[in-house]
XYZ file of C-alpha atoms in Angstrom:
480
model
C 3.432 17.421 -18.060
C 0.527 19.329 -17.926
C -1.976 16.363 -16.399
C 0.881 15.292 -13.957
C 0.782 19.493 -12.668
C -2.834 19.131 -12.454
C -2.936 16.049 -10.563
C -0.110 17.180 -8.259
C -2.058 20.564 -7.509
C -5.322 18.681 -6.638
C -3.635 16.275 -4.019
C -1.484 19.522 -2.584
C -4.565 21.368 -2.083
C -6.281 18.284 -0.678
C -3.587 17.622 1.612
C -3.088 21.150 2.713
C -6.298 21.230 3.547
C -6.803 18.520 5.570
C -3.383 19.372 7.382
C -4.087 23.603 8.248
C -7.801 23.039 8.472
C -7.412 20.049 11.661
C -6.098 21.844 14.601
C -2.743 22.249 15.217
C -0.785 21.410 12.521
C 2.451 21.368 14.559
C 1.134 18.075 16.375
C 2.774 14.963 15.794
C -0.347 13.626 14.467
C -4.556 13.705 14.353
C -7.304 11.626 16.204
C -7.816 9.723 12.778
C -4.230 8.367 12.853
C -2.019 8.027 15.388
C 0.073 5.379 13.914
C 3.856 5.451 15.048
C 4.398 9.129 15.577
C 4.618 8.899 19.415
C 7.215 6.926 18.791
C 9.094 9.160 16.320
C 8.649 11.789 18.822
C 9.954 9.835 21.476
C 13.028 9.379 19.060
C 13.391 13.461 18.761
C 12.892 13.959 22.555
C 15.629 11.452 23.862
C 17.176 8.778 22.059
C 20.313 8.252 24.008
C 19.290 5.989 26.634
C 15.955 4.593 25.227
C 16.299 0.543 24.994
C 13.944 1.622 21.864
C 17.100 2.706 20.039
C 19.660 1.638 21.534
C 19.049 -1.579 19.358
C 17.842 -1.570 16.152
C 14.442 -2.727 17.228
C 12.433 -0.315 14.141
C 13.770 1.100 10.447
C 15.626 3.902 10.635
C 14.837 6.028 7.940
C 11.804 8.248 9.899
C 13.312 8.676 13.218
C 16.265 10.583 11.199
C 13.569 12.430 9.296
C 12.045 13.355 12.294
C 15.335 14.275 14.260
C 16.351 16.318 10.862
C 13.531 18.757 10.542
C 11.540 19.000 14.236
C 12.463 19.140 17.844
C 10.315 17.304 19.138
C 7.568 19.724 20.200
C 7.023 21.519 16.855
C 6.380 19.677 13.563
C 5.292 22.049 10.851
C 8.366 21.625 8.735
C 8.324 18.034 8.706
C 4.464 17.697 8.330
C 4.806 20.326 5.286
C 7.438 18.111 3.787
C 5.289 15.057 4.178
C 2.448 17.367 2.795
C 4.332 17.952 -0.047
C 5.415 14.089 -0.942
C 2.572 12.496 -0.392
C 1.140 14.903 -3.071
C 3.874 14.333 -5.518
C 2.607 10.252 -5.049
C -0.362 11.253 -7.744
C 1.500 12.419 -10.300
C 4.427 9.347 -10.084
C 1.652 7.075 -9.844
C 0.064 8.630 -13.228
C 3.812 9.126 -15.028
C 4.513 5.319 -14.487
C 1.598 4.537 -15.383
C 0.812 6.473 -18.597
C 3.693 3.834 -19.956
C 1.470 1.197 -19.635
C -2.094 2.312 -20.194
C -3.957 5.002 -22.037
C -4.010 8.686 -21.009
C -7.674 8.446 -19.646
C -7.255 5.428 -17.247
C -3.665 7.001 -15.995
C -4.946 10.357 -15.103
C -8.111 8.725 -13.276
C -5.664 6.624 -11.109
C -3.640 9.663 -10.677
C -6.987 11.728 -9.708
C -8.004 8.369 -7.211
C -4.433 8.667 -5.562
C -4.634 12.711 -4.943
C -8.129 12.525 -3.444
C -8.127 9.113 -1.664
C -8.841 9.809 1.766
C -6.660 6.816 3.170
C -4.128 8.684 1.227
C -4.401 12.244 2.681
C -4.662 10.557 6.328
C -1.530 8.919 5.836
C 0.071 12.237 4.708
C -1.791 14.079 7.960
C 0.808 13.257 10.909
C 4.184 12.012 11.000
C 4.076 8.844 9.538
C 6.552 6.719 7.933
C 3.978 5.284 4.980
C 4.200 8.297 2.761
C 7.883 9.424 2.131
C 7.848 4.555 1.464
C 4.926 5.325 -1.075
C 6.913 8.331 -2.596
C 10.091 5.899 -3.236
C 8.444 3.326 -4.466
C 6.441 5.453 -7.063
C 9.894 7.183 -7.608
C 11.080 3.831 -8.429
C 8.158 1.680 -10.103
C 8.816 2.566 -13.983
C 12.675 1.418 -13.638
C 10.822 -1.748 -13.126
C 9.772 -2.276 -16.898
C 13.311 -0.752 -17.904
C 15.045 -3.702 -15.684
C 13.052 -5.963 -17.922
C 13.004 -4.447 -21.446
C 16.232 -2.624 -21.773
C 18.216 -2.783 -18.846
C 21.793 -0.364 -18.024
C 23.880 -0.569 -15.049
C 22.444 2.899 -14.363
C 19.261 1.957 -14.178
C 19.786 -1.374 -12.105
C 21.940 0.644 -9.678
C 19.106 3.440 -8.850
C 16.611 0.585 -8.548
C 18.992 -1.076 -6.024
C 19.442 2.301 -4.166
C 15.755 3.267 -4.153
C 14.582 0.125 -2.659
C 17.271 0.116 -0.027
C 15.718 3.778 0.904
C 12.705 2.047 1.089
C 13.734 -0.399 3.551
C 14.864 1.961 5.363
C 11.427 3.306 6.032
C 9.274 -0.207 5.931
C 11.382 -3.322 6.161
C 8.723 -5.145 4.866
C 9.483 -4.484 1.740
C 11.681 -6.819 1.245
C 8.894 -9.194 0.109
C 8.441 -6.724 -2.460
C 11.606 -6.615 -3.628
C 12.079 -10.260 -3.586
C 9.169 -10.379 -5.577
C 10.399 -8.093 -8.042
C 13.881 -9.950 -8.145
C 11.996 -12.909 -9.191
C 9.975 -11.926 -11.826
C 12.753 -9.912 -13.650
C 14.662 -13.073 -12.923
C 12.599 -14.552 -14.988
C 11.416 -12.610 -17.982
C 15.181 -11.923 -18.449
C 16.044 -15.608 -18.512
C 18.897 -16.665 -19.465
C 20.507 -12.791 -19.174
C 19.779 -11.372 -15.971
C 22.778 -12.262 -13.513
C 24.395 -9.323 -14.768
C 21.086 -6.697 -14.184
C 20.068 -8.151 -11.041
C 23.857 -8.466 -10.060
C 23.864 -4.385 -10.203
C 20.910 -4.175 -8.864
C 21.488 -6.315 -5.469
C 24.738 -4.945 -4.857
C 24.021 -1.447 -4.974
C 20.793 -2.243 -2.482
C 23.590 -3.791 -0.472
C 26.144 -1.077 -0.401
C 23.117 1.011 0.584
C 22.430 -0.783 3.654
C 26.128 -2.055 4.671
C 26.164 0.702 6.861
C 23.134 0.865 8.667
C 23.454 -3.352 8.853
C 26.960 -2.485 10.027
C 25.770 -0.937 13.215
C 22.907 -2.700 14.200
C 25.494 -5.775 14.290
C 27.276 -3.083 16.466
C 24.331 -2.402 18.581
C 23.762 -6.124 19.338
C 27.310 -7.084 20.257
C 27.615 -4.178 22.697
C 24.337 -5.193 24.462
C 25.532 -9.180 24.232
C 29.193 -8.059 25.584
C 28.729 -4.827 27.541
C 24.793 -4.323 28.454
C 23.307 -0.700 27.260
C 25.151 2.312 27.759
C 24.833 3.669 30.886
C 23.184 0.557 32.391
C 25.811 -1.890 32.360
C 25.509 -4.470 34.720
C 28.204 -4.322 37.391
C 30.101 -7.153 38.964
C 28.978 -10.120 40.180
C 27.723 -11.813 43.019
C 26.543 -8.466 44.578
C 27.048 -8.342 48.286
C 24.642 -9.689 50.469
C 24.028 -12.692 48.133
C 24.325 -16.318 48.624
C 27.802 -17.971 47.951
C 28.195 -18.583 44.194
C 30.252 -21.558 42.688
C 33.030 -20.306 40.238
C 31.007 -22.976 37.826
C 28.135 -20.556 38.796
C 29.619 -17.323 38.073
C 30.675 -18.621 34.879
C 27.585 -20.078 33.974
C 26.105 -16.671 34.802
C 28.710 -14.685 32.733
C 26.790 -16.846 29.687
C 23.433 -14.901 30.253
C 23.535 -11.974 27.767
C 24.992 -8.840 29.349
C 21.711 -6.780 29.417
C 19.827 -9.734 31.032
C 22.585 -10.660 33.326
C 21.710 -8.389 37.054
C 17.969 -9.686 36.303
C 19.005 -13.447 36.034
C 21.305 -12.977 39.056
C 18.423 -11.962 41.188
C 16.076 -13.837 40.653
C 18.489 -17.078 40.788
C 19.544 -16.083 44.163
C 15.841 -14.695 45.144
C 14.598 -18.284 44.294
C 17.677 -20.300 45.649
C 17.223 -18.533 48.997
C 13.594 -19.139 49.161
C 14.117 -22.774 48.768
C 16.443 -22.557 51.520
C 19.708 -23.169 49.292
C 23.318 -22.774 51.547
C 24.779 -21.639 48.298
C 24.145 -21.202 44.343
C 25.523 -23.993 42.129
C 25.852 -23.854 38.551
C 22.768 -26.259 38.012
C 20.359 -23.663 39.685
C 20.406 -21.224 37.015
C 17.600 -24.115 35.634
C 15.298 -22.497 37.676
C 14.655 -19.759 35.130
C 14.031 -22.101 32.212
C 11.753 -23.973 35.166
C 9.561 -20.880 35.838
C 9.355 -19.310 32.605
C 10.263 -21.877 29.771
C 12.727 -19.804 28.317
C 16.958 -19.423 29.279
C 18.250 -15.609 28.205
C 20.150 -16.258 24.805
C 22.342 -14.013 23.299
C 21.043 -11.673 20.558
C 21.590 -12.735 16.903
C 22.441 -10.122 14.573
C 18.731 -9.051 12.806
C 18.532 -7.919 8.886
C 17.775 -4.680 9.647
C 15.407 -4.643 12.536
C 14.925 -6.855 15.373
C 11.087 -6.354 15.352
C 10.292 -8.988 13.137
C 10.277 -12.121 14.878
C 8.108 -10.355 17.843
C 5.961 -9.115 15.722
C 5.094 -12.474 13.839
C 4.423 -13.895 17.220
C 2.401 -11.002 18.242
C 0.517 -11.028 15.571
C -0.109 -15.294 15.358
C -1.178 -15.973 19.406
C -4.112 -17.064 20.996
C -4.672 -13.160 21.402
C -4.451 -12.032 18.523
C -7.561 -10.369 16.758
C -5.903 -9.901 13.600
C -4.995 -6.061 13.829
C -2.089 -4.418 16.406
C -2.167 -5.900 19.627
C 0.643 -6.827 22.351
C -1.901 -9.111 24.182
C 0.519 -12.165 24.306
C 3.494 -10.612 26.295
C 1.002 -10.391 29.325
C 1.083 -14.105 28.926
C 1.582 -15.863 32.500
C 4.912 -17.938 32.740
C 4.631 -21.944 33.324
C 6.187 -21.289 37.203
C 6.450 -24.857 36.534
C 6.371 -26.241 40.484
C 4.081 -24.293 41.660
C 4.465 -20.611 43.477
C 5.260 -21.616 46.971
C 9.135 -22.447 46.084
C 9.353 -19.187 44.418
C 10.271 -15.679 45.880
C 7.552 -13.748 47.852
C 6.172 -11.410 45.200
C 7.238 -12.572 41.906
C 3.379 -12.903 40.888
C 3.081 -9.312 41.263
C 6.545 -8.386 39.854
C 5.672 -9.775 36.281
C 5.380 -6.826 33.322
C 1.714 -5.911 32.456
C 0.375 -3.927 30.088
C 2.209 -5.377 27.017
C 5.196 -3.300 28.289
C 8.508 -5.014 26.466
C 10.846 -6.059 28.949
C 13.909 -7.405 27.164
C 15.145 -8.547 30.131
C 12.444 -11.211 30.706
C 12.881 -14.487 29.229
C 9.493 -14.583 27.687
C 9.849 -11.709 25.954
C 13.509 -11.982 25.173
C 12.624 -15.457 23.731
C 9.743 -13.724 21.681
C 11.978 -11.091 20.054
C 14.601 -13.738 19.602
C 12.296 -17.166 18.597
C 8.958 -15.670 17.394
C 8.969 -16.747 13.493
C 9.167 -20.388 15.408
C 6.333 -19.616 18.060
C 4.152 -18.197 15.933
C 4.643 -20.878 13.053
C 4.002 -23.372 15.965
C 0.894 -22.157 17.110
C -0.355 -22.052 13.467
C 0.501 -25.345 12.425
C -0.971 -26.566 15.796
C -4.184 -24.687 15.105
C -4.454 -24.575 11.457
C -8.526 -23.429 11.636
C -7.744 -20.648 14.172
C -4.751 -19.298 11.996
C -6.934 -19.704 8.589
C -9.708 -17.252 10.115
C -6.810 -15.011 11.690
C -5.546 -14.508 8.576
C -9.052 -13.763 7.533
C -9.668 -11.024 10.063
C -5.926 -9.094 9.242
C -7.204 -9.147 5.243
C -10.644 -7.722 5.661
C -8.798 -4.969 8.537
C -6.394 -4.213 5.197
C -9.512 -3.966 3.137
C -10.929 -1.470 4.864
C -8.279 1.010 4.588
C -7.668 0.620 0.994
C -11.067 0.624 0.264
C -10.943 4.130 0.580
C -13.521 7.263 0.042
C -12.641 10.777 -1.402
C -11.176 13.778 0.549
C -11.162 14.718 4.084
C -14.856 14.097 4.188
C -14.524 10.087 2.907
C -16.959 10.310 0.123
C -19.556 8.712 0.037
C -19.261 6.538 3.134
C -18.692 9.527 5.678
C -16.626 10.831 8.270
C -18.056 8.535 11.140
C -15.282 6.201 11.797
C -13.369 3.567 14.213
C -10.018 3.494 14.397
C -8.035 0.411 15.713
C -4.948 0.687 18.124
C -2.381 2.718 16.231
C -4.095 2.738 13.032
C -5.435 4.626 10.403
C -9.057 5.444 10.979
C -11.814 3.671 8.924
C -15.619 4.171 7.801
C -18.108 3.198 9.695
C -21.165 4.335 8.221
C -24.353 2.111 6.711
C -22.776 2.964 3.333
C -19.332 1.899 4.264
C -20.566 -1.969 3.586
C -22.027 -1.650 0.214
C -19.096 1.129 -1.181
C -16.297 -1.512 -0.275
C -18.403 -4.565 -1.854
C -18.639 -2.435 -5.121
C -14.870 -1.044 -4.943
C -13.923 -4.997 -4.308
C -16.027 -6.181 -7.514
C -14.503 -3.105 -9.515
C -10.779 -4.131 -8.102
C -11.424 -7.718 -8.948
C -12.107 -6.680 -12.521
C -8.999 -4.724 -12.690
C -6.794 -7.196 -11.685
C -8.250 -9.136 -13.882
C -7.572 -6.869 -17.355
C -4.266 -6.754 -15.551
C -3.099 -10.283 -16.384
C -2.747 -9.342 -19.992
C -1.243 -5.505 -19.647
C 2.744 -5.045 -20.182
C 4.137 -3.198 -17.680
C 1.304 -4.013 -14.569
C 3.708 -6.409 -13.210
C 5.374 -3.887 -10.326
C 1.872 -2.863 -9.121
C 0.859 -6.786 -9.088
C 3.888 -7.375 -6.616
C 2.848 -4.481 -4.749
C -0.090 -6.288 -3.955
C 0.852 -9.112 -3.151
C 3.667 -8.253 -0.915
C 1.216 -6.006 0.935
C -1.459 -9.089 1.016
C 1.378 -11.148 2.240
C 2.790 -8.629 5.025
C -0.934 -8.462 6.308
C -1.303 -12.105 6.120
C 1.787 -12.928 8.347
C 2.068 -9.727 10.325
C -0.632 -7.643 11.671
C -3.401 -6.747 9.478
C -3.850 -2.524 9.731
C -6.081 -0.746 7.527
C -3.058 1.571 7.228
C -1.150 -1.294 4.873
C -4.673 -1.459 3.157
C -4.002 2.107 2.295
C -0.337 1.961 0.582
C -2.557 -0.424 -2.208
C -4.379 2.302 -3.237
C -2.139 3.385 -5.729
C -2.206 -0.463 -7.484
């Protein structure tokens, strides 16, 4: 009790710090992270008639936090609350551990997690990575209970936990997968009943959340989005539609439908068409390879797919980028049969348009564009993957306090991502931190109990491996 108090007062005072002694503490977040808050704030100014939320495009979990405790100007409750997790993290991290390992090596994890300065930058802003890190530190000794001596109980606040944490960071799912599989199989041949409990109460936990994105995506199919529907078609003035037309048009996904319709009849008229058949809605798959499909009910979040292609594309540079939806369409026949303009009418500035059949076919087929362009350029993908680990490295490679000990407070900072060393020391302290790691994991092979923080690692490694690689996912592996 007494080393966990100790360890929780060093990372409060830490954290406090860093928070009152930056500015304005009631900002959504600092210069050396940015991260996602703009969009959490976004979610607290209006989130009525944002496309952002009106589908379940992101995790839920923060932009209820957010809504809960600011109005989107102010932030000092929230932040303090934040504060005030992120410093509990130390002394989880050192309870859990202290099972497994002797009292020294737990309370010098415990004093690396309250003065990391990854850490306290993730706790400085509004960001969704500390109140994940606090549940699954909350939740990592149930893991050695699951395998040694296992209750319904203790199955069903696993399941629970790991839902919350879903909630916040759908990737970690691979975690929990992870974790399902390894109790799987130290508990063979008795586990169906443990990891039975388990699943279904992580299920029940998200049944209603899953319940209305399905909700979400059938109104936006069916209906369009609230307060943009799209209204009856052919509008006047157009060219005379066939009734195999219409219908063929009444197909196209509500909230793509007025977008397909004019450019259809833009095109059609421009070719000097009398009138649209149904065989001229080809024209869309002609000039951008893709036909608007209906959205599939996501697990959770829609961003997935989108963000695998994002992050596996010709443009890619391994960390956050949304280079690839500025991608040109085919125009397949050439621009003079298409409408004056449409050159200049494209979206730019890695804007999502749903509405475009590029992007609509990257949010809706991007696991299978992305593994397409990887297979195709195996070499290209290898070093990609190369570039996302080393960006991961670098955050979790981390220094001590506010002042990143010893590598220094000079620092580069990647698009919405935590900022990183970039000092002439920074080079030589994450070399020695990687040998010292390597060791670790190492020792940990043969330790009872290191299991949970082995599958932390690994789903992390395999997040930033398929997804984007951010220093900030670097920095949830501190704790491990």
């Amino acid at each position: 009790m007494r080393h966990g108090l100790l360890l929780f007062g060093l990372a409060l005072g830490t954290r406090a710090a860093a928070w009152l002694g930056g500015g304005d503490g009631g900002a959504p977040s600092t210069a050396n992270y940015l991260g996602d808050a703009p969009v959490w704030q976004r979610y607290a100014h209006d989130h009525l008639r944002s496309i952002e939320w009106l589908l379940p495009f992101r995790p839920p979990a923060m932009a209820w936090l957010t809504d809960a405790l600011s109005d989107g100007q102010s932030f000092w409750l929230l932040r303090g609350l934040l504060v005030v997790l992120g410093a509990l993290v130390a002394p989880l991290c050192y309870r859990a551990l202290r099972a497994i390992v002797t009292a020294r090596i737990a309370v010098t994890a415990g004093a690396i997690v309250a003065v990391s300065s990854s850490l306290v930058q993730l706790g400085n802003g509004v960001h969704s990575e500390i109140p994940y890190l606090f549940l699954f530190a909350l939740s990592v000794g149930d893991v050695d209970r699951l395998r040694t001596a296992p209750t319904a109980t203790v199955a069903a606040r696993w399941g629970v936990l790991q839902a919350a944490a879903c909630l916040f960071r759908v990737d970690h799912l691979a975690f929990v997968g992870l974790q399902i599989g390894w109790i799987a199989l130290r508990r063979w041949p008795s586990w169906p009943r443990t990891i039975g409990v388990a699943l279904g109460a992580l299920a029940i936990t998200l049944a209603p959340w899953q319940w209305h994105a399905d909700k979400q995506i059938h109104v936006a199919n069916t209906r369009g989005f609230p307060g943009n529907e799209p209204p009856p078609l052919p509008l006047p003035g157009a060219l005379p539609w066939d009734p195999a037309a219409v219908r063929a048009l009444a197909e196209v996904p509500a909230f793509a439908r007025l977008m397909t319709f004019r450019f259809v009849d833009d095109t059609m008229r421009a070719r000097g068409a009398a009138r649209v058949r149904a065989a001229d809605l080809a024209v869309v798959r002609e000039a951008y390879d893709a036909m608007p499909e209906p959205l599939a009910t996501p697990l959770l979040v829609l961003y997935g797919p989108l963000n695998f292609f994002l992050a596996n594309s010709p443009e890619s540079t391994g960390g956050f980028t949304r280079a690839a939806l500025d991608r040109l369409p085919p125009l397949a026949e050439g621009s003079a049969i298409w409408p004056p303009g449409i050159d200049e009418a494209l979206p730019r500035g890695g804007d999502l348009v749903l509405e475009y059949p590029p992007h609509l076919a990257a949010v809706e087929h991007g696991y299978r564009l992305g593994l397409t362009w990887m297979a195709s350029h195996p070499l290209a993908a290898a070093r990609l993957i190369g570039a996302k680990l080393l960006l991961a490295w670098r955050g979790a490679a981390t220094g001590i306090g506010s002042y990143n000990l010893p590598m220094g407070t000079a620092a580069v900072r990647e698009p919405v991502d935590l900022a990183t060393a970039d000092g002439p020391a920074a080079p030589f302290w994450r070399l020695a931190l990687l040998l010292l790691d390597g060791c670790g994991l190492w020792r940990a092979r043969s330790t009872r109990g290191a299991s949970p923080w082995c599958c932390w690692l690994g789903a992390k490694a395999v997040t930033g491996s398929l997804f984007f690689g951010y220093a900030r996912l670097g920095a949830l592996c501190v704790p491990s």
